[in-house]
Short mmCIF file of C-alpha atoms and ligand atoms in Angstrom, two decimals:
data_model
loop_
_atom_site.label_atom_id
_atom_site.label_comp_id
_atom_site.label_asym_id
_atom_site.label_seq_id
_atom_site.Cartn_x
_atom_site.Cartn_y
_atom_site.Cartn_z
CA MET A 24 3.88 22.95 15.72
CA GLN A 25 4.33 19.46 16.66
CA ILE A 26 5.78 18.13 13.13
CA ALA A 27 5.79 14.31 14.36
CA SER A 28 2.14 14.06 14.68
CA LEU A 29 0.65 16.93 12.45
CA THR A 30 -2.70 16.11 10.53
CA VAL A 31 -4.32 17.41 7.19
CA ASP A 32 -6.79 19.61 9.35
CA GLN A 33 -3.80 21.22 11.35
CA VAL A 34 -1.72 22.16 8.48
CA ARG A 35 -4.96 23.99 6.73
CA ASP A 36 -5.63 25.76 9.97
CA GLY A 37 -1.95 26.70 10.52
CA LEU A 38 -1.25 28.11 7.03
CA ARG A 39 -4.94 29.70 7.04
CA ALA A 40 -4.06 31.29 10.51
CA ARG A 41 -0.42 32.42 9.14
CA ARG A 42 0.91 30.35 11.79
CA PHE A 43 3.59 29.10 9.39
CA SER A 44 3.98 29.41 5.53
CA ALA A 45 4.05 26.08 3.29
CA VAL A 46 7.48 26.78 2.57
CA GLU A 47 8.28 27.10 6.32
CA LEU A 48 6.56 23.77 6.90
CA ALA A 49 8.27 21.74 4.09
CA ARG A 50 11.49 23.07 5.15
CA GLU A 51 11.20 22.00 9.02
CA ALA A 52 9.43 18.84 7.66
CA LEU A 53 12.46 17.95 5.62
CA ARG A 54 14.65 18.81 8.27
CA PHE A 55 13.03 16.48 10.69
CA ALA A 56 12.94 13.86 8.27
CA GLU A 57 16.63 13.64 7.35
CA GLU A 58 17.19 14.10 11.03
CA GLN A 59 14.91 11.07 11.86
CA ASN A 60 15.75 8.85 8.82
CA PRO A 61 18.87 7.09 10.22
CA ALA A 62 16.84 5.19 12.54
CA THR A 63 14.33 3.46 10.27
CA ASN A 64 15.75 4.26 6.55
CA ALA A 65 11.98 4.46 5.53
CA TYR A 66 13.01 7.07 3.02
CA LEU A 67 15.69 6.35 0.15
CA HIS A 68 15.94 9.74 -0.95
CA PHE A 69 14.86 13.15 -0.47
CA SER A 70 13.30 15.89 -3.13
CA PRO A 71 14.00 18.87 -1.38
CA GLU A 72 13.79 21.28 -4.42
CA ARG A 73 10.43 19.66 -5.59
CA ALA A 74 9.29 19.84 -2.16
CA LEU A 75 9.81 23.62 -1.84
CA SER A 76 9.01 24.52 -4.98
CA ALA A 77 5.23 22.96 -4.45
CA ALA A 78 5.13 24.76 -0.87
CA ALA A 79 6.10 28.19 -2.81
CA ARG A 80 3.32 27.45 -4.83
CA VAL A 81 0.57 27.16 -2.29
CA ASP A 82 1.96 30.35 -0.53
CA GLU A 83 1.37 32.12 -3.86
CA LYS A 84 -2.01 30.76 -3.86
CA ILE A 85 -2.66 31.68 -0.52
CA ALA A 86 -1.30 35.10 -0.93
CA ARG A 87 -3.51 35.70 -4.16
CA GLY A 88 -6.39 34.47 -1.75
CA GLU A 89 -6.97 31.44 -4.10
CA ASP A 90 -8.12 28.03 -2.90
CA ALA A 91 -4.53 26.07 -2.29
CA GLY A 92 -6.24 22.63 -2.24
CA PRO A 93 -7.31 20.05 0.32
CA LEU A 94 -3.68 18.94 0.87
CA ALA A 95 -2.33 22.26 0.72
CA GLY A 96 1.21 22.55 2.36
CA VAL A 97 0.72 18.86 3.38
CA PRO A 98 4.11 16.78 3.52
CA VAL A 99 3.99 13.62 1.98
CA ALA A 100 5.91 10.48 1.19
CA VAL A 101 5.95 8.45 -2.00
CA LYS A 102 6.49 4.62 -2.29
CA ASP A 103 9.90 4.63 -4.46
CA VAL A 104 7.54 2.27 -7.20
CA ILE A 105 5.76 5.31 -8.27
CA VAL A 106 7.47 7.66 -10.66
CA THR A 107 8.04 11.28 -9.97
CA LYS A 108 9.31 13.30 -13.24
CA GLY A 109 13.15 14.47 -12.48
CA VAL A 110 13.47 12.80 -9.05
CA ARG A 111 15.02 9.08 -9.06
CA THR A 112 12.86 6.12 -8.99
CA THR A 113 14.37 3.04 -7.95
CA CYS A 114 11.66 0.26 -7.05
CA GLY A 115 14.14 -1.06 -4.56
CA SER A 116 16.42 -2.64 -7.02
CA LYS A 117 19.90 -2.41 -8.29
CA LEU A 118 18.56 -2.45 -11.58
CA LEU A 119 17.09 1.03 -11.36
CA ALA A 120 19.60 2.40 -8.93
CA GLU A 121 19.78 5.75 -11.15
CA TYR A 122 16.76 5.86 -12.99
CA VAL A 123 15.29 9.36 -13.25
CA PRO A 124 11.66 9.35 -14.94
CA PRO A 125 10.58 11.52 -17.74
CA TYR A 126 7.18 11.83 -16.46
CA ASP A 127 4.76 11.64 -13.30
CA ALA A 128 2.36 9.42 -11.99
CA THR A 129 -1.11 10.43 -12.46
CA ALA A 130 -1.69 10.09 -8.56
CA VAL A 131 1.66 12.20 -7.92
CA ILE A 132 0.28 14.88 -10.40
CA ARG A 133 -3.19 14.82 -8.78
CA LEU A 134 -1.34 15.02 -4.98
CA GLU A 135 0.54 18.00 -5.83
CA GLU A 136 -2.29 19.90 -7.78
CA ALA A 137 -4.17 19.35 -4.21
CA GLY A 138 -1.41 21.56 -2.56
CA GLY A 139 0.51 18.25 -1.61
CA VAL A 140 4.51 18.73 -0.76
CA ILE A 141 6.52 15.49 -1.96
CA LEU A 142 9.22 15.35 0.66
CA GLY A 143 10.94 12.07 -0.97
CA LYS A 144 10.66 8.67 -2.05
CA THR A 145 10.23 5.84 0.46
CA ASN A 146 11.90 2.33 0.90
CA CYS A 147 10.01 -0.87 -0.18
CA ASP A 148 10.71 -4.48 -1.34
CA GLU A 149 12.31 -4.72 -5.02
CA PHE A 150 9.60 -4.01 -7.45
CA ALA A 151 7.30 -4.15 -4.42
CA MET A 152 7.68 -8.00 -4.06
CA GLY A 153 7.72 -8.63 -0.31
CA SER A 154 6.21 -8.69 3.38
CA SER A 155 8.65 -7.60 5.36
CA ASN A 156 10.97 -4.68 3.08
CA GLU A 157 13.74 -6.80 3.62
CA ASN A 158 14.06 -7.49 -0.37
CA SER A 159 15.12 -3.69 -1.01
CA ALA A 160 18.56 -3.46 -2.52
CA PHE A 161 19.34 -0.43 -0.54
CA GLY A 162 18.77 -2.05 2.94
CA PRO A 163 15.90 -2.78 5.30
CA VAL A 164 13.39 -0.85 6.86
CA ARG A 165 12.92 -0.62 10.67
CA ASN A 166 9.84 -0.40 12.24
CA PRO A 167 9.80 2.98 14.32
CA LEU A 168 8.05 1.11 17.09
CA ALA A 169 10.42 -1.85 17.22
CA PRO A 170 13.80 -1.31 15.65
CA ASP A 171 14.70 -4.87 16.02
CA ARG A 172 11.60 -5.77 14.02
CA VAL A 173 10.34 -5.37 10.12
CA PRO A 174 7.56 -2.65 9.36
CA GLY A 175 5.97 -4.86 6.82
CA GLY A 176 6.02 -4.61 3.30
CA SER A 177 6.21 -4.07 0.42
CA SER A 178 5.32 -0.36 1.32
CA GLY A 179 7.26 -0.87 4.50
CA GLY A 180 9.11 2.82 4.14
CA SER A 181 5.87 4.70 3.57
CA ALA A 182 4.04 3.23 6.53
CA ALA A 183 7.27 3.82 8.71
CA ALA A 184 7.70 7.38 7.48
CA VAL A 185 3.88 8.05 8.59
CA ALA A 186 4.16 5.99 11.88
CA GLN A 187 7.79 8.02 12.65
CA GLY A 188 6.04 11.31 11.70
CA THR A 189 8.27 11.94 8.93
CA ALA A 190 5.39 12.65 6.60
CA VAL A 191 2.00 13.31 7.43
CA LEU A 192 0.61 11.23 4.27
CA ALA A 193 2.18 8.63 2.23
CA LEU A 194 1.21 6.84 -1.20
CA GLY A 195 1.78 2.95 -1.11
CA SER A 196 0.98 0.26 -3.48
CA ASP A 197 -0.96 -2.70 -2.63
CA THR A 198 -0.84 -6.18 -4.69
CA GLY A 199 -1.30 -8.63 -2.29
CA GLY A 200 -1.49 -6.78 1.01
CA SER A 201 1.20 -4.23 0.66
CA ILE A 202 -0.41 -1.46 2.29
CA ARG A 203 -2.63 -2.81 4.94
CA GLN A 204 0.24 -5.17 5.77
CA PRO A 205 2.59 -2.62 6.72
CA ALA A 206 0.10 -0.31 7.75
CA SER A 207 -1.19 -2.89 10.43
CA PHE A 208 2.74 -3.74 11.58
CA CYS A 209 3.26 0.21 12.42
CA GLY A 210 0.14 1.01 13.71
CA VAL A 211 -1.11 3.53 10.98
CA VAL A 212 -4.44 3.52 8.70
CA GLY A 213 -3.77 2.16 5.28
CA VAL A 214 -6.23 1.84 2.29
CA THR A 215 -6.33 -0.25 -0.58
CA PRO A 216 -9.08 1.03 -2.79
CA THR A 217 -11.36 -0.72 -5.55
CA TYR A 218 -9.03 -1.80 -7.94
CA GLY A 219 -9.69 0.87 -10.89
CA ARG A 220 -10.49 3.48 -8.29
CA VAL A 221 -7.10 5.08 -8.49
CA SER A 222 -5.15 5.38 -11.89
CA ARG A 223 -2.03 3.19 -12.13
CA TYR A 224 -0.41 5.33 -14.74
CA GLY A 225 3.03 5.71 -13.20
CA LEU A 226 2.75 3.24 -11.00
CA THR A 227 5.49 0.20 -11.67
CA ALA A 228 3.97 -2.72 -12.77
CA PHE A 229 4.23 -5.87 -10.62
CA ALA A 230 1.03 -7.75 -11.41
CA SER A 231 -0.88 -5.64 -13.40
CA SER A 232 -4.33 -7.02 -12.53
CA LEU A 233 -3.82 -6.91 -8.74
CA ASP A 234 -1.76 -3.65 -8.42
CA HIS A 235 -3.03 -0.89 -6.40
CA ILE A 236 -2.23 2.61 -5.35
CA GLY A 237 -3.50 3.66 -1.99
CA PRO A 238 -2.87 6.03 1.06
CA LEU A 239 -1.24 5.63 4.54
CA ALA A 240 -2.06 8.19 7.11
CA ARG A 241 -1.95 8.32 10.95
CA SER A 242 -5.97 8.85 10.86
CA VAL A 243 -8.72 7.32 8.81
CA ARG A 244 -9.90 11.29 8.05
CA ASP A 245 -6.50 11.89 6.55
CA ALA A 246 -6.72 8.86 4.52
CA ALA A 247 -10.30 9.69 2.99
CA VAL A 248 -8.78 12.93 1.90
CA LEU A 249 -6.03 11.97 0.29
CA LEU A 250 -7.99 9.27 -1.22
CA GLY A 251 -10.50 11.52 -2.42
CA VAL A 252 -7.84 13.37 -4.28
CA ILE A 253 -6.03 10.50 -6.11
CA ALA A 254 -9.47 9.01 -7.40
CA GLY A 255 -10.97 9.00 -10.30
CA ARG A 256 -10.97 8.34 -14.00
CA ASP A 257 -7.48 8.80 -15.90
CA PRO A 258 -7.52 8.26 -19.62
CA ALA A 259 -3.94 7.10 -19.50
CA ASP A 260 -5.10 3.86 -17.74
CA ALA A 261 -7.73 2.41 -19.76
CA THR A 262 -8.81 0.23 -16.00
CA SER A 263 -9.43 3.16 -14.20
CA SER A 264 -13.06 3.93 -13.66
CA GLY A 265 -15.29 6.78 -14.34
CA ALA A 266 -17.65 6.32 -11.49
CA PRO A 267 -17.83 9.34 -9.91
CA VAL A 268 -15.65 10.26 -6.84
CA PRO A 269 -17.49 11.06 -3.38
CA ASP A 270 -16.07 13.41 -0.78
CA TYR A 271 -15.26 10.85 1.23
CA THR A 272 -15.08 12.61 4.14
CA ASP A 273 -18.86 13.17 3.98
CA SER A 274 -19.17 9.27 5.38
CA LEU A 275 -17.07 10.02 8.52
CA ASP A 276 -20.52 10.67 10.22
CA GLY A 277 -20.36 8.21 12.79
CA SER A 278 -23.74 6.59 11.86
CA VAL A 279 -22.80 2.65 11.99
CA LYS A 280 -25.66 1.59 13.99
CA GLY A 281 -27.63 -1.17 12.34
CA LEU A 282 -24.74 -1.78 9.94
CA LYS A 283 -24.34 -5.62 9.20
CA LEU A 284 -20.87 -6.92 9.67
CA GLY A 285 -19.72 -10.40 8.43
CA LEU A 286 -16.67 -12.39 10.56
CA PRO A 287 -15.20 -14.75 8.27
CA ARG A 288 -14.17 -17.89 10.24
CA GLU A 289 -11.67 -18.77 7.96
CA TYR A 290 -9.79 -15.71 8.86
CA LEU A 291 -9.76 -16.69 12.66
CA ARG A 292 -7.98 -19.92 12.41
CA ASP A 293 -4.23 -19.30 11.99
CA LEU A 294 -3.92 -16.31 14.67
CA THR A 295 -1.40 -16.04 17.20
CA SER A 296 -3.18 -15.77 20.55
CA GLU A 297 -2.91 -12.11 21.28
CA THR A 298 -3.68 -10.97 17.57
CA GLY A 299 -6.73 -13.01 18.37
CA ASP A 300 -7.76 -11.28 21.37
CA LEU A 301 -7.32 -7.85 20.32
CA ILE A 302 -9.35 -8.61 17.06
CA ALA A 303 -11.98 -10.16 19.42
CA ALA A 304 -12.13 -6.77 21.73
CA GLY A 305 -12.15 -4.77 18.24
CA VAL A 306 -15.46 -6.80 17.42
CA ALA A 307 -16.62 -6.31 20.76
CA THR A 308 -16.05 -2.22 20.38
CA LEU A 309 -18.17 -2.77 16.72
CA ARG A 310 -20.80 -4.23 18.64
CA LYS A 311 -21.07 -1.63 21.43
CA LEU A 312 -21.28 0.82 18.56
CA GLY A 313 -24.74 -0.76 17.31
CA CYS A 314 -23.07 -2.91 14.29
CA GLU A 315 -24.77 -6.52 14.37
CA VAL A 316 -21.85 -8.86 13.81
CA ARG A 317 -22.49 -12.44 12.42
CA ASP A 318 -20.19 -15.27 11.53
CA ILE A 319 -19.81 -15.85 7.72
CA SER A 320 -17.95 -18.23 5.73
CA LEU A 321 -15.64 -17.40 2.66
CA PRO A 322 -14.72 -21.25 1.96
CA ALA A 323 -12.59 -20.45 -1.23
CA THR A 324 -10.18 -18.61 1.38
CA ASP A 325 -8.00 -21.90 1.57
CA TYR A 326 -6.83 -21.67 -1.98
CA ALA A 327 -5.92 -17.98 -1.91
CA VAL A 328 -2.14 -18.01 -1.13
CA ALA A 329 -1.50 -20.87 -3.88
CA CYS A 330 -3.82 -18.95 -6.65
CA TYR A 331 -2.28 -15.37 -5.89
CA TYR A 332 1.40 -16.69 -6.14
CA ILE A 333 0.36 -18.31 -9.50
CA ILE A 334 -1.25 -15.10 -11.07
CA ALA A 335 1.24 -12.55 -9.18
CA THR A 336 4.31 -14.43 -10.56
CA ALA A 337 2.81 -15.05 -13.70
CA GLU A 338 2.16 -11.39 -14.43
CA ALA A 339 5.54 -10.35 -12.74
CA SER A 340 7.48 -12.69 -14.86
CA SER A 341 5.89 -10.81 -17.77
CA ASN A 342 6.13 -7.19 -16.35
CA MET A 343 9.85 -7.66 -15.44
CA ALA A 344 10.79 -8.57 -19.06
CA ARG A 345 11.57 -4.89 -19.74
CA TYR A 346 14.30 -4.71 -17.54
CA ASP A 347 16.91 -5.87 -20.07
CA GLY A 348 19.82 -3.32 -19.67
CA VAL A 349 18.78 -1.66 -22.91
CA ARG A 350 16.75 1.25 -22.16
CA TYR A 351 16.33 2.61 -18.53
CA THR A 352 18.15 0.14 -16.52
CA PHE A 353 21.85 -0.34 -15.18
CA ARG A 354 23.61 -2.77 -17.59
CA SER A 355 26.30 -5.45 -16.57
CA ALA A 356 29.97 -4.31 -17.50
CA SER A 357 30.62 -7.91 -18.51
CA SER A 358 28.45 -7.95 -21.40
CA GLY A 359 29.60 -9.81 -24.78
CA THR A 360 26.94 -10.71 -27.08
CA LEU A 361 23.57 -9.08 -26.80
CA SER A 362 21.82 -12.54 -24.66
CA GLU A 363 25.15 -12.20 -22.80
CA MET A 364 24.23 -8.31 -21.89
CA TYR A 365 20.88 -9.66 -21.01
CA ARG A 366 21.50 -12.47 -19.24
CA ASN A 367 24.54 -10.63 -17.08
CA THR A 368 22.52 -7.75 -16.50
CA ARG A 369 19.32 -9.51 -15.03
CA GLY A 370 21.63 -12.07 -13.40
CA GLU A 371 23.46 -9.19 -11.60
CA GLY A 372 20.66 -6.71 -11.21
CA PHE A 373 17.59 -8.56 -9.63
CA GLY A 374 17.68 -9.47 -6.15
CA ALA A 375 17.00 -13.38 -5.17
CA GLU A 376 13.12 -12.81 -4.87
CA CYS A 377 12.59 -10.95 -8.34
CA LYS A 378 14.36 -13.92 -9.29
CA ARG A 379 12.10 -16.88 -7.85
CA ARG A 380 9.17 -14.79 -9.02
CA ILE A 381 10.45 -14.55 -12.87
CA MET A 382 11.34 -18.39 -12.65
CA LEU A 383 7.82 -19.49 -10.91
CA GLY A 384 5.99 -17.20 -13.37
CA THR A 385 7.65 -18.06 -16.55
CA TYR A 386 7.17 -21.98 -15.22
CA VAL A 387 3.32 -21.41 -14.76
CA LEU A 388 2.73 -19.84 -17.82
CA SER A 389 4.95 -22.00 -19.93
CA ALA A 390 2.92 -23.98 -22.81
CA GLY A 391 2.54 -27.43 -21.25
CA TYR A 392 1.40 -26.30 -17.71
CA TYR A 393 -0.66 -23.10 -18.47
CA ASP A 394 -4.04 -24.96 -18.04
CA ALA A 395 -2.84 -26.60 -15.23
CA TYR A 396 -1.60 -23.52 -13.34
CA TYR A 397 -2.79 -20.15 -14.51
CA LEU A 398 -6.11 -20.96 -16.12
CA LYS A 399 -6.81 -22.72 -12.99
CA ALA A 400 -5.90 -20.05 -10.75
CA GLN A 401 -7.75 -17.64 -12.76
CA LYS A 402 -10.78 -19.81 -11.99
CA VAL A 403 -10.03 -19.86 -8.48
CA ARG A 404 -9.73 -16.23 -8.31
CA ALA A 405 -13.28 -16.11 -9.74
CA LEU A 406 -14.60 -18.20 -6.97
CA ILE A 407 -12.89 -16.09 -4.27
CA ALA A 408 -14.69 -13.14 -5.85
CA ARG A 409 -18.03 -14.96 -5.68
CA ASP A 410 -17.44 -15.70 -1.92
CA PHE A 411 -17.45 -12.02 -1.37
CA ALA A 412 -20.28 -11.38 -3.64
CA ARG A 413 -22.52 -13.74 -1.65
CA ALA A 414 -21.35 -12.23 1.72
CA PHE A 415 -22.10 -8.91 0.64
CA GLU A 416 -25.90 -10.26 0.09
CA GLU A 417 -26.00 -10.73 3.49
CA VAL A 418 -23.57 -8.03 5.32
CA ASP A 419 -22.69 -4.44 4.67
CA ALA A 420 -19.02 -5.30 5.59
CA ILE A 421 -16.29 -7.66 6.69
CA VAL A 422 -14.02 -7.36 9.47
CA ALA A 423 -11.09 -9.59 9.82
CA PRO A 424 -7.59 -9.38 10.83
CA VAL A 425 -4.69 -8.03 8.56
CA SER A 426 -2.29 -10.62 9.58
CA PRO A 427 -1.95 -13.61 11.46
CA PHE A 428 0.96 -12.02 13.61
CA PRO A 429 2.18 -8.74 14.63
CA ALA A 430 5.72 -7.37 13.10
CA PHE A 431 7.87 -10.29 13.32
CA LYS A 432 12.25 -9.83 13.85
CA LEU A 433 14.19 -8.66 10.89
CA GLY A 434 15.70 -11.76 9.48
CA GLU A 435 13.30 -14.18 11.10
CA LYS A 436 11.48 -15.09 7.66
CA ILE A 437 13.77 -14.04 4.92
CA ASP A 438 15.01 -17.49 4.43
CA ASP A 439 11.85 -19.07 4.36
CA PRO A 440 10.06 -17.87 1.31
CA LEU A 441 6.70 -19.99 2.17
CA ALA A 442 6.43 -18.75 5.66
CA MET A 443 6.62 -15.29 4.34
CA TYR A 444 4.05 -15.81 1.73
CA LEU A 445 1.59 -17.35 3.98
CA SER A 446 1.88 -13.89 6.05
CA ASP A 447 -0.39 -12.42 3.36
CA ILE A 448 -3.06 -14.88 3.99
CA TYR A 449 -5.62 -12.21 5.01
CA THR A 450 -4.71 -9.69 2.58
CA ILE A 451 -4.39 -11.20 -0.70
CA THR A 452 -8.07 -12.11 -0.88
CA GLY A 453 -9.09 -8.51 -1.22
CA ASP A 454 -6.62 -7.76 -4.22
CA LEU A 455 -7.94 -11.02 -5.87
CA ALA A 456 -11.56 -9.68 -5.64
CA GLY A 457 -10.47 -5.98 -6.49
CA ILE A 458 -12.65 -5.01 -3.54
CA PRO A 459 -11.92 -2.14 -1.00
CA CYS A 460 -10.09 -3.14 2.12
CA MET A 461 -8.21 -1.15 4.60
CA SER A 462 -6.22 -1.60 8.17
CA VAL A 463 -7.66 0.63 11.07
CA PRO A 464 -5.41 0.11 14.15
CA CYS A 465 -6.92 -2.23 17.01
CA GLY A 466 -4.50 -2.01 19.97
CA LYS A 467 -1.10 -3.06 20.77
CA THR A 468 0.15 -6.42 22.21
CA ALA A 469 1.91 -6.62 25.72
CA ALA A 470 5.08 -6.11 23.76
CA GLY A 471 4.06 -2.76 22.38
CA LEU A 472 3.24 -4.23 18.57
CA PRO A 473 0.49 -2.85 16.72
CA VAL A 474 -2.35 -5.13 15.16
CA GLY A 475 -4.60 -3.93 12.34
CA LEU A 476 -8.33 -4.58 12.01
CA GLN A 477 -9.23 -5.21 8.32
CA ILE A 478 -12.55 -4.07 6.85
CA LEU A 479 -13.65 -5.15 3.56
CA THR A 480 -16.75 -3.61 1.44
CA ARG A 481 -18.35 -3.98 -1.54
CA HIS A 482 -16.64 -2.47 -4.96
CA PHE A 483 -16.58 1.29 -4.79
CA ASP A 484 -18.32 1.09 -1.08
CA GLU A 485 -15.54 3.17 0.49
CA PRO A 486 -17.81 5.79 2.11
CA ASN A 487 -19.08 2.82 4.43
CA MET A 488 -15.60 1.25 4.82
CA PHE A 489 -14.16 4.76 5.89
CA ARG A 490 -17.40 5.24 7.79
CA LEU A 491 -16.95 1.96 9.78
CA ALA A 492 -12.90 2.62 10.16
CA ASP A 493 -13.65 6.17 11.34
CA ALA A 494 -16.52 5.06 14.21
CA PHE A 495 -14.00 2.31 15.28
CA GLU A 496 -11.24 4.99 15.54
CA ARG A 497 -13.16 7.15 17.73
CA ALA A 498 -14.46 4.76 20.05
CA ARG A 499 -10.97 3.45 20.68
CA ALA A 500 -9.85 7.26 21.31
CA ASN A 501 -12.48 7.43 23.77
N1 LIG B 616 3.82 -9.58 -0.07
C1 LIG B 616 2.84 -9.65 -1.09
C2 LIG B 616 3.94 -10.08 -2.09
O1 LIG B 616 5.15 -10.33 -1.98
C3 LIG B 616 2.24 -8.60 -1.39
C4 LIG B 616 3.30 -7.78 -2.13
C5 LIG B 616 2.15 -6.53 -2.46
O2 LIG B 616 1.14 -6.39 -2.28
N2 LIG B 616 3.08 -5.61 -3.40
O3 LIG B 616 3.85 -10.46 -3.18
#
C-alpha cells in the first residue's frame, strides 16, 4: 500500500479484497501523517479517537455485508474553520485556541456517513482571511513541493496535506479563492462548488454571502466523489440548494469534443511569463481534445478586487463581532469593566489581518459611507455576475489561470497587504458570481512550482466542469 498516493478507488478495492481493514488503514494513515507533519505544519491537531471509531464502523458494516459508503475508510483532513464535535476547532486563531465545538458541520456529518475517516484538522489563515497561510496564529504552512514557499491560502493546510500524501482528500473553504489558489500552488485539484451547493452549517462564517465548503484531492475523480457526498439541501442552512445532486463521476466520460470554451482576455494581462506559457500550453491541450476555444471579455474584472475587499470585509466585521470573550473565546486576563474586557480580549486575540479587515469593514458600513462603498460594491458585484451570464450565452465553460504567479516565498508579501490581495485577482470573481470553479494541475515551472488551470461553468453545472477537468487531467497524463 502506497499511503502517500492512495486514491478513493484504491481504498475501496483494498477493503473489498481484504488487503487491509479500515482500522489498519486509519492507524497507518495517522502514523504517516504524524511523522510527516513537522515538514509542513499542515495539520494543527489530529483526531485519532474519532478516526479509529469511524474506521471501526466501516469495518463492522463490511463484516455485516452492508454498503459502507462511497468514502469507506478514506482518510480525510478537515480545514480547521469547519466545526467538529468534541475535536478542537481553532480557525487558526488565538481566540479559539481551546474551543471544542458541541456540534458537527453538516459536511462533516455527511463525510462520516459516507464512510470517511477524519484524521485531523488543518492549518489555515486566521478565520480564512489570507492568501498564504501566514496569518495563522499557529505558524505558517510550508509548501510540500518547495519548503521555503507558501502553500497558498487560506486552505493551505488542506492543500499541503493532500499534496504531501498525509490525506487522500480534504475539505477546504473558499470565500475569494482559498480552495483554488492553494490547490494551484500545491499541484492538487481544488473545487469551489456553486454557492449553496454545499451546506455552510458549521463553517465558521467569514463573509457569509461568499463562503463555500469544497473538496481538495489528488485527482478530479476523487474530488467529484467527495463533492457528491457533501452536496445537497440542508434544512440547517437556508441558502443551501434543493437542486438534485447528480452522480458527478457520471460526467467523467471524456466527451469534451465540441465544447465551447472562453478565454477571458482580462485574466491574461498580469501573468508572469512562465505561468502564461503553461496556461497557453494547457489551452492548446484543450484544443487538441476537440474543444473550441475563443477569446472573450469580462470587463468588470477590473473592479473585482476592490469590490471583493469591500463586501468581504463588511461581512467579516459583522461576523467577527461574536468573538467577545463572553462565550466561546479566550478572555483577556487584564479585563476590568465589560467594555475593557471586550477591548482587551479582541485586542489580544485577533491577529493583524483580522483587525485590518474589521476596521475596513466597519468603515465601509458606517452611516455616511454605506452608499459610497458597500452599496456600490454590491452593484459592481451584479455587473461581475452579469459578465459571466453573458459569456455563458456563448460558451459552455471559461478557462483561465488561477493565480498570476506560482507559490511565492514565505515572508515575501506578508508586509504588503495590497500585493497579497492582488494574488486573488482571478479567483474572487467566481465567488462574487456564485458559480462553480476549480483548479486542475496544468504543469510546473522550471523551478518545479505547480501552476493550476481554472475552469468556471454556469451555476450548478459542476458536471461539465468535472468533465473538462478530467479530460484535461488524462490528456496531461498521457
Ligand atoms: N485570499 C482571500 C482573502 O484573503 C480569500 C480568502 C478565502 O477565500 N477564504 O480574503
